[in-house]
Short mmCIF file of C-alpha atoms in Angstrom, two decimals:
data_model
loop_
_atom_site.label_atom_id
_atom_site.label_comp_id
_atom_site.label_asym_id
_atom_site.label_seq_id
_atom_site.Cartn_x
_atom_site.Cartn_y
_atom_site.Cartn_z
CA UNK G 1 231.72 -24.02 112.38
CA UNK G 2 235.34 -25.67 112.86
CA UNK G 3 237.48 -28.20 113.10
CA UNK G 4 236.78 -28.00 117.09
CA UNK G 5 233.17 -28.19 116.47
CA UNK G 6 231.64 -28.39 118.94
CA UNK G 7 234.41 -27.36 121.45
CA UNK G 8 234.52 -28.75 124.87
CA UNK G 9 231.51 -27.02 126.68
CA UNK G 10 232.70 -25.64 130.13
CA UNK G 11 230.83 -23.81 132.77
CA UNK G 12 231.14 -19.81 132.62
CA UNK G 13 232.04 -17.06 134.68
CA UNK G 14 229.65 -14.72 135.12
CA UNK G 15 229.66 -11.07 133.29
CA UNK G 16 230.63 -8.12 135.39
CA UNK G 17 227.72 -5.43 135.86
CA UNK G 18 229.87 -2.57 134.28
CA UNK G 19 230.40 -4.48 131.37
CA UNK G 20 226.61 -3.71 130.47
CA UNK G 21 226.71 -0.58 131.10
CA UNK G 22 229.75 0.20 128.90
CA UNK G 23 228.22 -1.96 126.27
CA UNK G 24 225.33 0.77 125.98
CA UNK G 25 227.18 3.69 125.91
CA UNK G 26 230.03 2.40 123.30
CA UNK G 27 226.54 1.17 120.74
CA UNK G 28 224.57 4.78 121.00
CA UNK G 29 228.31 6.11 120.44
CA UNK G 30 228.79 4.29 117.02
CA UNK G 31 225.19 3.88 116.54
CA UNK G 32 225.55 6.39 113.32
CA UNK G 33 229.09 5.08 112.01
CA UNK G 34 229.32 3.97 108.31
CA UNK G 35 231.82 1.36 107.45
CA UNK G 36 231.91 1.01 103.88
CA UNK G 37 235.57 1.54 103.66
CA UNK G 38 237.85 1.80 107.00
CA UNK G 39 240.03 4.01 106.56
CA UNK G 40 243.29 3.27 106.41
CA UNK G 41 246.32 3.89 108.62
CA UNK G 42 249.52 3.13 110.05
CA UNK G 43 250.76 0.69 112.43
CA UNK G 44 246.95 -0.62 113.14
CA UNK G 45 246.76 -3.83 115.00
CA UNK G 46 243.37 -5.29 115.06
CA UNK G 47 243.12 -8.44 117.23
CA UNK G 48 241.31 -11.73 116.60
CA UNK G 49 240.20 -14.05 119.42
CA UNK G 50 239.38 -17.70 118.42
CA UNK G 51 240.03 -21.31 118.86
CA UNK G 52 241.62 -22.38 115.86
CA UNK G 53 244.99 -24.74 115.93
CA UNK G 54 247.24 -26.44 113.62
CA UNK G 55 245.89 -26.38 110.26
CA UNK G 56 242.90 -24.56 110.90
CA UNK G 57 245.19 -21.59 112.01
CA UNK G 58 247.20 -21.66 109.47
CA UNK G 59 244.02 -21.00 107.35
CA UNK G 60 242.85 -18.16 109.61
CA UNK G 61 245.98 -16.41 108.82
CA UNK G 62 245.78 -16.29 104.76
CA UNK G 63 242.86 -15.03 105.74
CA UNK G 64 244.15 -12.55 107.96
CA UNK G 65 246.97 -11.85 105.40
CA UNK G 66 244.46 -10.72 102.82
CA UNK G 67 242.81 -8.50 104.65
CA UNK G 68 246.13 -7.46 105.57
CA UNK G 69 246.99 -6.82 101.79
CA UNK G 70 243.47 -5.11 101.48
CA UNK G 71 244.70 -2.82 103.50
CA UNK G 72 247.91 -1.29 103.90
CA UNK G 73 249.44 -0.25 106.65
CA UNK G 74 246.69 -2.65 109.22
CA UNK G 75 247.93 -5.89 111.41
CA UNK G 76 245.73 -8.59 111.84
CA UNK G 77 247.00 -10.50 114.89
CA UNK G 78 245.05 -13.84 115.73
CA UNK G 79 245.10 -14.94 119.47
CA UNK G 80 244.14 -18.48 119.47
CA UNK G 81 243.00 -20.08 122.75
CA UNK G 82 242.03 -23.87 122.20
CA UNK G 83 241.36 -24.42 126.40
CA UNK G 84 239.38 -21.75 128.37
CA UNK G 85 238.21 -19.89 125.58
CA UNK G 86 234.91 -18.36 126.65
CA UNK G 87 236.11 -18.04 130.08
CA UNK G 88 239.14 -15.58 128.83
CA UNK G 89 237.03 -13.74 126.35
CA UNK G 90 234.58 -13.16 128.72
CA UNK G 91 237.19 -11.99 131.26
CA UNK G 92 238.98 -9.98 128.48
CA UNK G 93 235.66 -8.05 127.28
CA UNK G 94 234.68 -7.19 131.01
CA UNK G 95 237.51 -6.13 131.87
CA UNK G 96 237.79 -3.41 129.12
CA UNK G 97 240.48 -5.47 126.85
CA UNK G 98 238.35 -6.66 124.65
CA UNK G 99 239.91 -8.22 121.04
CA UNK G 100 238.42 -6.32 118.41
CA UNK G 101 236.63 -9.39 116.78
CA UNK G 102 236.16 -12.69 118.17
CA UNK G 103 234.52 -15.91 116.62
CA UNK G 104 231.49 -17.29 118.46
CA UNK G 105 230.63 -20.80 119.02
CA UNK G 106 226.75 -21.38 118.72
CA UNK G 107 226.58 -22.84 122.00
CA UNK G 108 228.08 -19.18 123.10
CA UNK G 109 225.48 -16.79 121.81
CA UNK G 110 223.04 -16.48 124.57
CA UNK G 111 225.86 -15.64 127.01
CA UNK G 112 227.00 -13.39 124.75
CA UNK G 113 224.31 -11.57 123.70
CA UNK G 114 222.09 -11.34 127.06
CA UNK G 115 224.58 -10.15 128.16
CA UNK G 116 225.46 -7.03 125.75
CA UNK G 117 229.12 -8.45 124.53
CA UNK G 118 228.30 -8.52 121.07
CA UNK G 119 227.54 -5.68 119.00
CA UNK G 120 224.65 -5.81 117.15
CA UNK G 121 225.80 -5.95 113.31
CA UNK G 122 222.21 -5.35 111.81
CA UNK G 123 222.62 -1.63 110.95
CA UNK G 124 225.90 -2.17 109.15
CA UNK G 125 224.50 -5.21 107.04
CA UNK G 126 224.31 -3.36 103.67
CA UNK G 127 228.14 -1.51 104.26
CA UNK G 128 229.43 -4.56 104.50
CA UNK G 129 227.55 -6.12 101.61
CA UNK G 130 226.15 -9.02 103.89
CA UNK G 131 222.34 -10.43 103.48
CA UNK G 132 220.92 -12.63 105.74
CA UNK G 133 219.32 -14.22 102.84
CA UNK G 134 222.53 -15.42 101.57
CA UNK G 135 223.20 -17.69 104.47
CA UNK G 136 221.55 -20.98 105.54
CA UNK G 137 218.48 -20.67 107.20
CA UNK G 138 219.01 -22.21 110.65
CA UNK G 139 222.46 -20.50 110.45
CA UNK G 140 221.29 -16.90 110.59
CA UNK G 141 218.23 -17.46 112.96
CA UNK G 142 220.99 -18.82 115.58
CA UNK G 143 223.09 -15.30 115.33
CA UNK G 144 219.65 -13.37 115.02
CA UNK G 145 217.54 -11.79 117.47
CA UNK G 146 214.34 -10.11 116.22
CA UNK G 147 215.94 -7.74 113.52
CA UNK G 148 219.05 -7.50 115.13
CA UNK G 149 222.66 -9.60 113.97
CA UNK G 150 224.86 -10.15 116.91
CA UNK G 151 227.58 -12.01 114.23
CA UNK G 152 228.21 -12.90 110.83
CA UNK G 153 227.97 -16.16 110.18
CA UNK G 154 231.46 -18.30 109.66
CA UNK G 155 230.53 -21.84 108.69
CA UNK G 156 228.95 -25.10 110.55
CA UNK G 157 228.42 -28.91 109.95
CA UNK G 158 225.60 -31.08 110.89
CA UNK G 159 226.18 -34.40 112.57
CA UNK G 160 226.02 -37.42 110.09
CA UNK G 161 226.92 -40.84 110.23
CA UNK G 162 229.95 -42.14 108.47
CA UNK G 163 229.98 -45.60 107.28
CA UNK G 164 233.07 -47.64 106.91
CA UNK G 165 231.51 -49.78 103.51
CA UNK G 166 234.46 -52.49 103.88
CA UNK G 167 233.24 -53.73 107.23
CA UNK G 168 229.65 -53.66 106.04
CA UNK G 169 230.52 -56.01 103.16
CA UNK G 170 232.69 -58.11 105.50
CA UNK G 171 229.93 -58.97 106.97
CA UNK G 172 227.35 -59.04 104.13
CA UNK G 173 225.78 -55.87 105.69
CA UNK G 174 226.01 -53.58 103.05
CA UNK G 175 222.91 -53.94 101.43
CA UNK G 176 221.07 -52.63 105.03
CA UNK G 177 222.67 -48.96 104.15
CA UNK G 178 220.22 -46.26 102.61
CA UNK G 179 220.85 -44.79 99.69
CA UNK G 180 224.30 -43.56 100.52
CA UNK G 181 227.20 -41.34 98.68
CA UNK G 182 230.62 -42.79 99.05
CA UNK G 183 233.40 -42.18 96.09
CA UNK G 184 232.38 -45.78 94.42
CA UNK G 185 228.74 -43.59 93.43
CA UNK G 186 225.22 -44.15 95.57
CA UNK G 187 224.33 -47.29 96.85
CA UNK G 188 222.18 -49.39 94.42
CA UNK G 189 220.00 -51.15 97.31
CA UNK G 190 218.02 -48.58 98.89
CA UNK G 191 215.43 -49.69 101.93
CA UNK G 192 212.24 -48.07 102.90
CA UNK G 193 213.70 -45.48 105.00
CA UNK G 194 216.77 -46.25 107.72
CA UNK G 195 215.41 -46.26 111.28
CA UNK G 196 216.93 -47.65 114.41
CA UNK G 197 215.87 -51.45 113.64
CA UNK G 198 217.83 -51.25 110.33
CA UNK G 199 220.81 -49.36 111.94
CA UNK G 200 221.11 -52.25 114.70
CA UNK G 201 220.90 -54.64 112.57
CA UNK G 202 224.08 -53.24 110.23
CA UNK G 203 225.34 -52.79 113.73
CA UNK G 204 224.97 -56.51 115.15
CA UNK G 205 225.90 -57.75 111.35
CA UNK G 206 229.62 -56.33 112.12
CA UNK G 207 230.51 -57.39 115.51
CA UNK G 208 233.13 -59.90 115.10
CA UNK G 209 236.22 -61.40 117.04
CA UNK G 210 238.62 -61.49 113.93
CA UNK G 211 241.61 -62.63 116.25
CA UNK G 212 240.10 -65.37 117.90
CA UNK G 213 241.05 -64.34 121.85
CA UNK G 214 237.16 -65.12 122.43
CA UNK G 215 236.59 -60.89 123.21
CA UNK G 216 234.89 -58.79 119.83
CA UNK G 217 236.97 -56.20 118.10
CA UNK G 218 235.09 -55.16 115.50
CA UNK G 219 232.03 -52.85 116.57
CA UNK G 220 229.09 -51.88 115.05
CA UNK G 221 229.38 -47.96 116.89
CA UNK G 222 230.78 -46.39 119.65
CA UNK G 223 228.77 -45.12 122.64
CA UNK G 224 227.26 -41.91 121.84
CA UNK G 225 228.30 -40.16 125.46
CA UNK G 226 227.73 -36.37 125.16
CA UNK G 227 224.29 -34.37 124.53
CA UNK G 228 225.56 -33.02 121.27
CA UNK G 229 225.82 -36.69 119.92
CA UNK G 230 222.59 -38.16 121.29
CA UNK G 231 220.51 -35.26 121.14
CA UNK G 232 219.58 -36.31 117.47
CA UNK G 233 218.11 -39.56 118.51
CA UNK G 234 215.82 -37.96 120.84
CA UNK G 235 214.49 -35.69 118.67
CA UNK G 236 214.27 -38.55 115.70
CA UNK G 237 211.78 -40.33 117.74
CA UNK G 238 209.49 -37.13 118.20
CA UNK G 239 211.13 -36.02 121.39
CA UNK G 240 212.73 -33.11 122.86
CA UNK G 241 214.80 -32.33 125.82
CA UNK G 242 213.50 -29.27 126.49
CA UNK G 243 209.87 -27.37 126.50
CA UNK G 244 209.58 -25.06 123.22
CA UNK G 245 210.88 -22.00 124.25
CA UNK G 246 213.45 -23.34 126.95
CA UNK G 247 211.75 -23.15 129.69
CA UNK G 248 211.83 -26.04 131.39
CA UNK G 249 213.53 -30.08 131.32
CA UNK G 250 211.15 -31.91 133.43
CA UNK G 251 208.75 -33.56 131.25
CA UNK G 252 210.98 -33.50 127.81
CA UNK G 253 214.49 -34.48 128.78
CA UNK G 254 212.64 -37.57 130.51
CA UNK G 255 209.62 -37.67 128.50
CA UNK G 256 209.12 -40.98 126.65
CA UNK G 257 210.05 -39.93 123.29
CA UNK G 258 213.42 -39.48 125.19
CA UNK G 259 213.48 -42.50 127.23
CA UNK G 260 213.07 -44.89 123.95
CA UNK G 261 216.20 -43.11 122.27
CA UNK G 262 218.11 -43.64 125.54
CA UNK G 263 217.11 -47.61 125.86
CA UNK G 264 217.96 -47.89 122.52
CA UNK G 265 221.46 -46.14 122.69
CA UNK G 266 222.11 -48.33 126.17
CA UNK G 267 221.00 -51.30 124.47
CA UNK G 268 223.82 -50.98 122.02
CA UNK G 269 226.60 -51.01 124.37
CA UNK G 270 224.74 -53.41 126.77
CA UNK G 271 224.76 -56.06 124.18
CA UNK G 272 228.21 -55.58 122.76
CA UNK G 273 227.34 -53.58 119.66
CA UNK G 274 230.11 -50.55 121.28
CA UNK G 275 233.42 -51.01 122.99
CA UNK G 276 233.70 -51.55 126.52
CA UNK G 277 231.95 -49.16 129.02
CA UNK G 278 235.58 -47.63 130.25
CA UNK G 279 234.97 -45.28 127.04
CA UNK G 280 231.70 -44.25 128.76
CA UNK G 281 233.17 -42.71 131.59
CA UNK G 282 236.10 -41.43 129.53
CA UNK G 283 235.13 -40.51 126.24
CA UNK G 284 236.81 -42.82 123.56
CA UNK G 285 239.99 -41.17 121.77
CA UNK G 286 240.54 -43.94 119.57
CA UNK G 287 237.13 -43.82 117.93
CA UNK G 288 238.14 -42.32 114.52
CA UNK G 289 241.06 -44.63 114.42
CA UNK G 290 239.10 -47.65 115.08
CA UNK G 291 237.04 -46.93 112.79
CA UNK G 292 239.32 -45.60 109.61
CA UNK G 293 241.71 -49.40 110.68
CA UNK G 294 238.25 -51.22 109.72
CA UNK G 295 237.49 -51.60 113.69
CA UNK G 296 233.93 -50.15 113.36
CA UNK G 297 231.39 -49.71 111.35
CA UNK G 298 229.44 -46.13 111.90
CA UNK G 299 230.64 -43.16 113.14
CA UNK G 300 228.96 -40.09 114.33
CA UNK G 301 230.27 -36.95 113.62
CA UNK G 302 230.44 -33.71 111.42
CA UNK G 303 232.20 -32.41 108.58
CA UNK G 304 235.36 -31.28 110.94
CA UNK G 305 236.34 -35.23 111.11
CA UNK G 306 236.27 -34.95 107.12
CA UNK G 307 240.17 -34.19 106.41
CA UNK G 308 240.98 -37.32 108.80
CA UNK G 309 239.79 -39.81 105.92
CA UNK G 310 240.14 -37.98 102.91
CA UNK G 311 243.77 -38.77 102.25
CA UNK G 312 242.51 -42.59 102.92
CA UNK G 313 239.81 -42.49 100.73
CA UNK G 314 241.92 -41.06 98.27
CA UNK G 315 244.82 -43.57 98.61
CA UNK G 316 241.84 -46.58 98.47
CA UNK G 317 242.57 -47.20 102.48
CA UNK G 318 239.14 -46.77 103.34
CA UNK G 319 236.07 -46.95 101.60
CA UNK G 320 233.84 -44.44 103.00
CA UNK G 321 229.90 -43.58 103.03
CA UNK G 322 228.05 -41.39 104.37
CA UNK G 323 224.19 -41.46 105.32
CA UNK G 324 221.72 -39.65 107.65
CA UNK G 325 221.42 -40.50 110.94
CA UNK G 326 218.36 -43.26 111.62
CA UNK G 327 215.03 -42.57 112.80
CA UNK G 328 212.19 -44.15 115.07
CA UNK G 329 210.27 -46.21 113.35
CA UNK G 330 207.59 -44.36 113.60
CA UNK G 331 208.47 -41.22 112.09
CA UNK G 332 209.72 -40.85 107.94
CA UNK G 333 213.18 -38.92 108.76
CA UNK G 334 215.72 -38.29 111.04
CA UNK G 335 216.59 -34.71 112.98
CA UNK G 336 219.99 -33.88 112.78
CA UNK G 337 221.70 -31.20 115.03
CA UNK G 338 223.62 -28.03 113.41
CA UNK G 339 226.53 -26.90 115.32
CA UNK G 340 227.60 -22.99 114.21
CA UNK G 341 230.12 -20.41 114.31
CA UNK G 342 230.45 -16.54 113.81
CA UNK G 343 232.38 -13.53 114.16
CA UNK G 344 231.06 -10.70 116.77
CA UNK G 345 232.40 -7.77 117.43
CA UNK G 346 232.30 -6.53 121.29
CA UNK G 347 230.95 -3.21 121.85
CA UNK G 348 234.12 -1.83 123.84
CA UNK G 349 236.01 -2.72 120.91
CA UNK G 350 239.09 -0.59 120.66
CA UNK G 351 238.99 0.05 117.44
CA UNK G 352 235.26 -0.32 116.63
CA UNK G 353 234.72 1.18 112.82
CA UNK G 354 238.05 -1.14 111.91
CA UNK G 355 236.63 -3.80 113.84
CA UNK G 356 232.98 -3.79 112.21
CA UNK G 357 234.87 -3.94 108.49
CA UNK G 358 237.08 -6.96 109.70
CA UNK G 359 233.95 -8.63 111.35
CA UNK G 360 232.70 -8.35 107.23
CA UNK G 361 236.03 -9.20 105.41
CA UNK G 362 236.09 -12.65 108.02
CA UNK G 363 232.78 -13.72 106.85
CA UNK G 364 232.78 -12.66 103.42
CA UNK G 365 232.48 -14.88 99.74
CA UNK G 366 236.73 -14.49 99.68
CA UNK G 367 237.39 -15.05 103.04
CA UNK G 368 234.93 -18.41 103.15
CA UNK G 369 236.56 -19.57 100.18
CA UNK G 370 239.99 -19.41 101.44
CA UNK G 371 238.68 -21.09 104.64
CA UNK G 372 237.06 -23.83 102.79
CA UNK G 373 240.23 -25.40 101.65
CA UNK G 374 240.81 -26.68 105.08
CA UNK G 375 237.66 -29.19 104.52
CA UNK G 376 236.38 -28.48 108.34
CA UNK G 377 233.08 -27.23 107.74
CA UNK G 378 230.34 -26.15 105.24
CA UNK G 379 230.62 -22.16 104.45
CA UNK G 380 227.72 -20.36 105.88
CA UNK G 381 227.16 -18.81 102.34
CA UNK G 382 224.87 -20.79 100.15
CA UNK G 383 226.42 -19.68 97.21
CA UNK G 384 229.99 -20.27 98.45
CA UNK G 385 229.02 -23.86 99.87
CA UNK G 386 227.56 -24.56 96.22
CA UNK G 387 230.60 -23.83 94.70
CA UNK G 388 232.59 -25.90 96.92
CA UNK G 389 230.20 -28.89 96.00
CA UNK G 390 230.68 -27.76 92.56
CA UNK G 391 233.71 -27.98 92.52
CA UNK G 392 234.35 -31.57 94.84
CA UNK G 393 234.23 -34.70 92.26
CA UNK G 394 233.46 -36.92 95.20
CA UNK G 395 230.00 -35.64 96.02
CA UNK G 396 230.36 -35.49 99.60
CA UNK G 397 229.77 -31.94 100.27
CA UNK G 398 226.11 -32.45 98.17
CA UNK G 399 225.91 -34.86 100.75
CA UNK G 400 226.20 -32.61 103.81
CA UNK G 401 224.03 -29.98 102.06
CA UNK G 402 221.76 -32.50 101.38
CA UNK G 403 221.47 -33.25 104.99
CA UNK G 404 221.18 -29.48 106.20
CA UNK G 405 217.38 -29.16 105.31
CA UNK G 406 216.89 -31.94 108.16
CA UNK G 407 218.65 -30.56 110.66
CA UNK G 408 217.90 -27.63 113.63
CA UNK G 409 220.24 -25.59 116.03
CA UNK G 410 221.65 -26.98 118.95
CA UNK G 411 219.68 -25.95 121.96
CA UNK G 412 222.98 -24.52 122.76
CA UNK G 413 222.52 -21.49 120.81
CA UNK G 414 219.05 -20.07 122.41
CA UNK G 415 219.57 -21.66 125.87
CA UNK G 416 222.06 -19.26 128.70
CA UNK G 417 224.63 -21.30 129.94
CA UNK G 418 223.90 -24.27 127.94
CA UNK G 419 227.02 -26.21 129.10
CA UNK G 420 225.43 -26.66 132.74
CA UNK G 421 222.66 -28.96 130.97
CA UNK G 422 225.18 -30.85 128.95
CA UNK G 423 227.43 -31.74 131.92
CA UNK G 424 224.19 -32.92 133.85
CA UNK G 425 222.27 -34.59 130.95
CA UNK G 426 225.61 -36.89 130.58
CA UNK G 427 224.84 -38.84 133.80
CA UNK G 428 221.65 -40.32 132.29
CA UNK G 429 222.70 -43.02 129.79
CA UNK G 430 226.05 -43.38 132.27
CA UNK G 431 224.11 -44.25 135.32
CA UNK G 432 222.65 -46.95 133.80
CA UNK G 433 225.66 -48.28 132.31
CA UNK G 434 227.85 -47.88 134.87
CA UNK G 435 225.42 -48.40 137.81
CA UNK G 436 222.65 -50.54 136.14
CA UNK G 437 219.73 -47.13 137.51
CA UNK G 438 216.94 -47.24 135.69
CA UNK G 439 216.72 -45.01 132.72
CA UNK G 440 213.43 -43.18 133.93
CA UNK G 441 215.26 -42.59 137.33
CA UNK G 442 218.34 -41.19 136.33
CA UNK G 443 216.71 -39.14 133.81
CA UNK G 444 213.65 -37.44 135.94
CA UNK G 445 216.66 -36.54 138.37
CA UNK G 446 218.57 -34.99 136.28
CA UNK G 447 215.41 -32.97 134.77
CA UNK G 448 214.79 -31.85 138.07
CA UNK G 449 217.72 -30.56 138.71
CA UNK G 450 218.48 -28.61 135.69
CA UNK G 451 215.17 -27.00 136.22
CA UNK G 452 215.81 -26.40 139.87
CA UNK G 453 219.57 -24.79 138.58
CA UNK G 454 218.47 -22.81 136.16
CA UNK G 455 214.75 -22.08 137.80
CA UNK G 456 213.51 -20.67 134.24
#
């Protein structure tokens, strides 16, 4: 996972058919290559394709530079694309100038794999002195297929709720929060479970109009817009938005497990619990800002948002919590979504053995620990991850681990294409808000016409 996590889904181009065919003769090629130890040479560039910016790819490059010192004589050049990245990887791999490793975005595996531009790392496992077994659970299944590894995992986050304690105790809310971590130790006041009743009422408990021009500017949330935010309250009340397997939306995306996370997300901003409904229909870029200024009470997010409030926390700007995201009342827990990352190596790699041992190095215990000082994510290595939390006074990475066992992979990362579904589910909750359609409308129309899209 990354600091980008998840990155704007966009609709892809579709693979060339030679691509596939070069895939298959390039993997019974190297099918018999060992990769213990590349060997070394001079003047090697090995290229990198990912999304990193700023900070992050800064990180990416000690990285790169150790593997670099590893071994003599070999480049390491990173080609970062923040906008259009699948669409110029893609392009890149089909038309035969492939990078030689590239990082994958969960949502990205399906079209990647189906498709044959990923080689499958399996049979070079032990050479590179990777187990599957070392790696959280739901983080190798989404990279897996049957026995077969199409990347090694990078890192990934699940989505949690942050809690901004100073407005809670503005408003003599605090004592609605779970038990909670935050740097002041776990709550003391800890209610039978935290579902949706007990979240609106911290919610409503905030609201306030602090400079008296008769409109609120303190919030209890902000509208959760996109699939990857909301998806967690659907399944939290039982639900699903798709059949197991995939295979279809009608029935699940507006089943009525669905439809009672949707009312209750609509509800917020209907009554005044979110900012206006202008940051439905545009996203809301002040969110984190609002919130870290003392302008909001929860927000929903992932570890990647973590380095934007540490210095605060640190400095005693902002006193911080965080706790799971809340549940229907009629279930004990909530479901939390996973969003994951990984490097692949495509099979028309140019230089394939080099490629394989930089695909390991990337994903290794030294290369995760470098990584991990940029705060983005949780290392994909359990034993890494538990060193980080080790070593982290605050508690707040035990808190995201402690979160993990409670969350699943995003659709994203079994379903083709999955970007198609997010930029249709969106108009659900919007049509409402914006247009006042019922909920069970909107969202049997939008079922129906993923199903008719993708006609699984």
């Amino acid at each position: 996972m990354t600091n980008s996590l998840p990155r704007t889904r966009r609709p892809l181009r579709p693979a060339t058919g030679g691509a596939t065919a070069l895939v298959s003769a390039v993997v019974f090629a190297v099918a018999a290559t060992t990769v213990a130890c590349a060997p070394g040479g001079s003047d090697t560039a090995l290229r990198v394709a990912l999304w990193a910016g700023g900070h992050e790819l800064e990180i990416e490059r000690q990285v790169a530079d150790r593997y670099e010192a590893l071994h003599p004589g070999v480049r390491v050049v990173l080609e970062s694309a923040p906008n259009g990245y699948e669409e110029r990887l893609l392009t890149s791999i089909a038309a035969g100038r492939p990078p030689d490793v590239y990082l994958m975005d969960s949502p990205d595996i399906p079209t990647f794999v189906e498709r044959g531009l990923a080689l499958d790392l399996a049979p070079y496992q032990e050479a590179l002195g990777f187990r599957p077994d070392s790696v959280f659970g739901q983080v190798a299944e989404a990279f897996r297929r049957g026995q077969s590894m199409f990347a090694l995992p990078k890192d990934f986050t699940p989505m949690v709720l942050y809690a901004n304690r100073s407005v809670l105790a503005a408003a003599s809310a605090e004592n609605l929060l779970p038990a909670v971590w935050s740097p002041a130790g776990p709550s003391e006041v800890a209610p039978a479970g935290w579902t949706w009743a007990d979240f609106r009422r911290a919610a409503e408990a905030v609201v306030a109009d602090t400079d008296g021009d008769g409109r609120p500017d303190v919030f209890g949330f902000d509208f959760p817009r996109n699939l990857y935010q909301w998806v967690p309250f659907v399944w939290s009340a039982g639900g699903d938005i798709l059949a197991p397997g995939g295979s279809r939306a009608a029935g699940y995306l507006d089943g009525p497990e669905a439809l009672e996370a949707y009312r209750f997300l609509t509800a917020l901003a209907e009554d005044g619990l979110t900012p206006g409904a202008q940051f439905v229909q545009q996203g809301d870029p002040a969110r984190e800002a609002r919130f870290a200024s003392g302008g909001q009470a929860f927000l929903l997010s992932g570890h990647w948002t973590l380095p934007v409030f540490r210095d605060l926390v640190e400095a005693g700007a902002l006193d911080l919590a965080i706790v799971p995201i809340p549940h229907h009342p009629s279930r004990t827990a909530a479901t939390s979504v996973l969003y994951a990352s990984g490097w692949a190596v495509p099979p028309n790699a140019p230089n394939l053995r080099r490629a394989i041992d930089l695909a390991g190095f990337l994903a290794s215990p030294e290369a995760q620990r470098i990584r991990a000082r940029s705060g983005l994510a949780i290392p994909s290595r359990i034993d890494v991850a538990a060193e980080i939390a080790a070593a982290d006074g605050t508690g707040v990475e035990d808190a995201f681990i402690a979160l993990v066992a409670g969350a699943r992979m995003t659709w994203g990362a079994r379903v083709r294409d999955f970007s198609r579904i997010e930029a249709l589910a969106v108009e659900i909750m919007d049509r409402r808000l914006v247009r006042g359609e019922s909920l069970a409308s909107s969202a049997s129309d939008v079922a129906r016409r993923i199903d008719a899209e993708f006609e699984w």
